[in-house]
GROMACS .gro file of C-alpha atoms in nm:
model
  209
    1MET     CA    1  -0.810   0.140  -0.317
    2PHE     CA    2  -0.818   0.473  -0.136
    3PHE     CA    3  -0.646   0.770  -0.301
    4ASP     CA    4  -0.444   0.561  -0.539
    5TYR     CA    5  -0.562   0.697  -0.872
    6PHE     CA    6  -0.511   1.016  -1.061
    7GLY     CA    7  -0.599   1.101  -1.419
    8ILE     CA    8  -0.472   1.327  -1.693
    9ILE     CA    9  -0.741   1.434  -1.939
   10ALA     CA   10  -0.609   1.549  -2.280
   11LEU     CA   11  -0.732   1.884  -2.407
   12ARG     CA   12  -0.642   2.016  -2.754
   13GLY     CA   13  -0.325   1.818  -2.794
   14GLU     CA   14  -0.064   2.008  -2.596
   15THR     CA   15  -0.250   2.128  -2.288
   16ILE     CA   16  -0.382   1.891  -2.024
   17GLY     CA   17  -0.603   1.922  -1.721
   18ILE     CA   18  -0.514   1.701  -1.426
   19LYS     CA   19  -0.796   1.538  -1.234
   20SER     CA   20  -0.804   1.317  -0.931
   21LYS     CA   21  -1.004   0.996  -0.918
   22LYS     CA   22  -1.165   0.848  -0.608
   23GLU     CA   23  -1.416   0.562  -0.604
   24ASN     CA   24  -1.447   0.583  -0.983
   25ASN     CA   25  -1.551   0.950  -0.977
   26MET     CA   26  -1.334   1.205  -1.155
   27LYS     CA   27  -1.295   1.535  -0.972
   28ALA     CA   28  -1.142   1.838  -1.144
   29THR     CA   29  -0.856   2.005  -0.957
   30GLY     CA   30  -0.843   2.315  -1.175
   31ILE     CA   31  -0.476   2.250  -1.249
   32VAL     CA   32  -0.352   2.270  -1.609
   33ARG     CA   33  -0.008   2.166  -1.732
   34ARG     CA   34   0.156   2.166  -2.075
   35ILE     CA   35   0.341   1.872  -2.228
   36ASP     CA   36   0.701   1.955  -2.319
   37GLU     CA   37   0.884   1.870  -2.643
   38LEU     CA   38   0.979   1.526  -2.506
   39GLY     CA   39   0.618   1.440  -2.417
   40ARG     CA   40   0.669   1.492  -2.044
   41VAL     CA   41   0.436   1.659  -1.798
   42VAL     CA   42   0.499   1.755  -1.435
   43ILE     CA   43   0.250   1.623  -1.181
   44PRO     CA   44   0.206   1.902  -0.923
   45LYS     CA   45   0.370   1.850  -0.585
   46GLU     CA   46   0.035   1.884  -0.406
   47ILE     CA   47  -0.113   1.597  -0.605
   48ARG     CA   48   0.197   1.382  -0.559
   49ARG     CA   49   0.179   1.439  -0.183
   50THR     CA   50  -0.195   1.369  -0.160
   51LEU     CA   51  -0.174   1.053  -0.369
   52ARG     CA   52   0.157   0.950  -0.209
   53ILE     CA   53   0.340   0.934  -0.540
   54ARG     CA   54   0.713   0.906  -0.482
   55GLU     CA   55   1.007   0.945  -0.714
   56GLY     CA   56   1.059   0.615  -0.893
   57ASP     CA   57   0.705   0.486  -0.832
   58PRO     CA   58   0.576   0.277  -1.125
   59LEU     CA   59   0.260   0.402  -1.295
   60GLU     CA   60   0.025   0.219  -1.532
   61ILE     CA   61  -0.114   0.409  -1.830
   62PHE     CA   62  -0.472   0.362  -1.949
   63VAL     CA   63  -0.675   0.529  -2.226
   64ASP     CA   64  -1.051   0.576  -2.185
   65ARG     CA   65  -1.318   0.593  -2.454
   66GLU     CA   66  -1.342   0.971  -2.428
   67GLY     CA   67  -0.979   1.023  -2.528
   68GLY     CA   68  -0.851   1.065  -2.174
   69VAL     CA   69  -0.522   0.929  -2.043
   70ILE     CA   70  -0.535   0.782  -1.693
   71LEU     CA   71  -0.233   0.705  -1.478
   72LYS     CA   72  -0.272   0.452  -1.198
   73LYS     CA   73  -0.020   0.376  -0.927
   74TYR     CA   74   0.101   0.022  -0.988
   75SER     CA   75   0.103  -0.217  -0.693
   76PRO     CA   76   0.264  -0.558  -0.754
   77ILE     CA   77   0.097  -0.696  -0.441
   78GLY     CA   78  -0.235  -0.537  -0.536
   79GLU     CA   79  -0.223  -0.738  -0.858
   80LEU     CA   80  -0.239  -1.050  -0.640
   81GLY     CA   81  -0.540  -0.933  -0.438
   82ASP     CA   82  -0.725  -1.267  -0.417
   83PHE     CA   83  -0.402  -1.457  -0.354
   84ALA     CA   84  -0.305  -1.210  -0.079
   85LYS     CA   85  -0.643  -1.260   0.092
   86GLU     CA   86  -0.606  -1.637   0.083
   87TYR     CA   87  -0.251  -1.611   0.215
   88ALA     CA   88  -0.358  -1.380   0.500
   89GLU     CA   89  -0.633  -1.625   0.597
   90SER     CA   90  -0.387  -1.914   0.586
   91ILE     CA   91  -0.140  -1.735   0.813
   92HIS     CA   92  -0.420  -1.640   1.053
   93ARG     CA   93  -0.533  -2.002   1.078
   94SER     CA   94  -0.174  -2.113   1.131
   95VAL     CA   95  -0.068  -1.873   1.408
   96GLY     CA   96  -0.403  -1.750   1.547
   97ARG     CA   97  -0.310  -1.382   1.516
   98ILE     CA   98  -0.471  -1.096   1.328
   99THR     CA   99  -0.290  -1.098   0.995
  100ALA     CA  100  -0.254  -0.824   0.734
  101ILE     CA  101  -0.072  -0.790   0.403
  102CYS     CA  102  -0.007  -0.442   0.267
  103ASP     CA  103   0.169  -0.270  -0.019
  104MET     CA  104   0.334   0.070   0.021
  105ASP     CA  105   0.000   0.250   0.034
  106THR     CA  106  -0.287   0.026   0.139
  107VAL     CA  107  -0.372  -0.280   0.346
  108ILE     CA  108  -0.450  -0.521   0.062
  109ALA     CA  109  -0.579  -0.808   0.274
  110ALA     CA  110  -0.651  -0.887   0.638
  111SER     CA  111  -0.783  -1.181   0.837
  112GLY     CA  112  -0.896  -1.223   1.195
  113ALA     CA  113  -1.101  -1.027   1.446
  114GLY     CA  114  -0.958  -0.691   1.337
  115ARG     CA  115  -1.002  -0.738   0.963
  116LYS     CA  116  -1.254  -0.457   0.918
  117GLU     CA  117  -1.025  -0.212   1.099
  118LEU     CA  118  -0.749  -0.282   0.849
  119GLU     CA  119  -0.854  -0.404   0.507
  120GLY     CA  120  -0.862  -0.139   0.237
  121LYS     CA  121  -0.727   0.133   0.466
  122PRO     CA  122  -0.426   0.355   0.377
  123VAL     CA  123  -0.111   0.260   0.567
  124ASN     CA  124   0.037   0.488   0.829
  125GLU     CA  125   0.352   0.680   0.738
  126ALA     CA  126   0.533   0.516   1.030
  127LEU     CA  127   0.457   0.172   0.886
  128GLU     CA  128   0.570   0.290   0.544
  129ALA     CA  129   0.902   0.396   0.698
  130VAL     CA  130   0.950   0.048   0.847
  131ILE     CA  131   0.883  -0.112   0.509
  132VAL     CA  132   1.134   0.119   0.340
  133SER     CA  133   1.395   0.029   0.605
  134ARG     CA  134   1.361  -0.340   0.505
  135LYS     CA  135   1.401  -0.432   0.872
  136ARG     CA  136   1.182  -0.674   1.064
  137THR     CA  137   1.011  -0.505   1.358
  138VAL     CA  138   0.876  -0.669   1.674
  139ALA     CA  139   0.693  -0.467   1.940
  140GLU     CA  140   0.521  -0.588   2.260
  141SER     CA  141   0.342  -0.351   2.496
  142ALA     CA  142   0.413  -0.586   2.790
  143LYS     CA  143   0.783  -0.502   2.742
  144GLY     CA  144   0.716  -0.130   2.720
  145ASP     CA  145   0.754  -0.117   2.342
  146THR     CA  146   0.572   0.144   2.135
  147LEU     CA  147   0.367  -0.024   1.865
  148ILE     CA  148   0.365   0.122   1.516
  149PRO     CA  149   0.019   0.221   1.391
  150VAL     CA  150  -0.077   0.017   1.086
  151THR     CA  151  -0.329   0.246   0.922
  152ALA     CA  152  -0.367   0.619   0.897
  153GLU     CA  153  -0.724   0.604   1.027
  154ASN     CA  154  -0.766   0.374   1.325
  155GLY     CA  155  -0.579   0.572   1.592
  156ASP     CA  156  -0.504   0.340   1.887
  157PRO     CA  157  -0.685   0.008   1.821
  158GLY     CA  158  -0.547  -0.143   2.141
  159TYR     CA  159  -0.295  -0.389   1.999
  160ALA     CA  160  -0.065  -0.553   2.252
  161ALA     CA  161   0.184  -0.716   2.017
  162GLU     CA  162   0.298  -0.655   1.662
  163LEU     CA  163   0.528  -0.810   1.403
  164ILE     CA  164   0.611  -0.638   1.073
  165VAL     CA  165   0.812  -0.823   0.809
  166PRO     CA  166   0.883  -0.618   0.494
  167ILE     CA  167   0.832  -0.778   0.153
  168THR     CA  168   1.105  -0.706  -0.101
  169ALA     CA  169   1.124  -0.786  -0.471
  170SER     CA  170   1.448  -0.744  -0.666
  171GLY     CA  171   1.584  -0.558  -0.364
  172ASP     CA  172   1.302  -0.302  -0.356
  173PRO     CA  173   1.053  -0.278  -0.064
  174ILE     CA  174   0.699  -0.336  -0.191
  175GLY     CA  175   0.493  -0.414   0.120
  176ALA     CA  176   0.478  -0.614   0.441
  177VAL     CA  177   0.329  -0.911   0.622
  178ILE     CA  178   0.194  -0.801   0.960
  179LEU     CA  179   0.084  -0.995   1.269
  180LEU     CA  180  -0.115  -0.826   1.546
  181SER     CA  181  -0.265  -0.930   1.878
  182LYS     CA  182  -0.502  -0.753   2.116
  183GLU     CA  183  -0.454  -1.017   2.385
  184GLU     CA  184  -0.312  -0.858   2.700
  185GLY     CA  185   0.046  -0.965   2.761
  186ALA     CA  186   0.074  -1.122   2.415
  187ASN     CA  187   0.422  -1.184   2.277
  188ILE     CA  188   0.559  -1.259   1.932
  189SER     CA  189   0.711  -1.607   1.916
  190GLU     CA  190   0.995  -1.739   1.703
  191SER     CA  191   0.734  -1.949   1.524
  192ASP     CA  192   0.535  -1.634   1.439
  193ILE     CA  193   0.847  -1.472   1.298
  194LYS     CA  194   0.940  -1.775   1.090
  195VAL     CA  195   0.591  -1.802   0.940
  196CYS     CA  196   0.583  -1.434   0.843
  197GLU     CA  197   0.939  -1.431   0.708
  198THR     CA  198   0.858  -1.733   0.494
  199ALA     CA  199   0.540  -1.567   0.367
  200ALA     CA  200   0.718  -1.239   0.290
  201SER     CA  201   0.998  -1.420   0.108
  202PHE     CA  202   0.751  -1.625  -0.097
  203MET     CA  203   0.546  -1.323  -0.197
  204GLY     CA  204   0.859  -1.131  -0.292
  205LYS     CA  205   0.970  -1.414  -0.519
  206GLN     CA  206   0.624  -1.429  -0.674
  207MET     CA  207   0.661  -1.062  -0.769
  208GLU     CA  208   0.996  -1.132  -0.934
  209SER     CA  209   0.875  -1.427  -1.143
   0.00000   0.00000   0.00000
């Protein structure tokens, strides 16, 4: 997952050096923070912004063999990576559209002709805003709608129709099921919407169980 890890390496008990982690390589940032009397440490704003860490985000805590403490952003959907891929493929076969499933940061799984443009890529901030809104979004270029970019990297991939259905668990937005089409004049049908809403609801309930 791109830019979804950061580590805290313990030094001499009270002082820590914060390091970022990308593709399993630790990179020193040169930032040092002290732990307070309650065991808390402030993650610098720059690192929170870069790694897209928001207030209230869950973090997993790991300890490595060298005595380091590593914090990893926790993604409920990411924990179901293989299941998400199978589900995306199933939806694609059912509706014949490019299908993607994302969490709040990354496209976890994708199926169809545009899979390589999507899978494993960080989500666009505009898509993140739609997920946070918890509102289903339909956009069709044939009707003059502006489509929301899915990833932060692919610019204008030439999609003609788009459906975004947020996934919620215990009332909190955790991701989305997305349908896309590059076919000129394509439209999103009621059947497409029903399939994606069912998938989003099922995945949300899986996260709660």
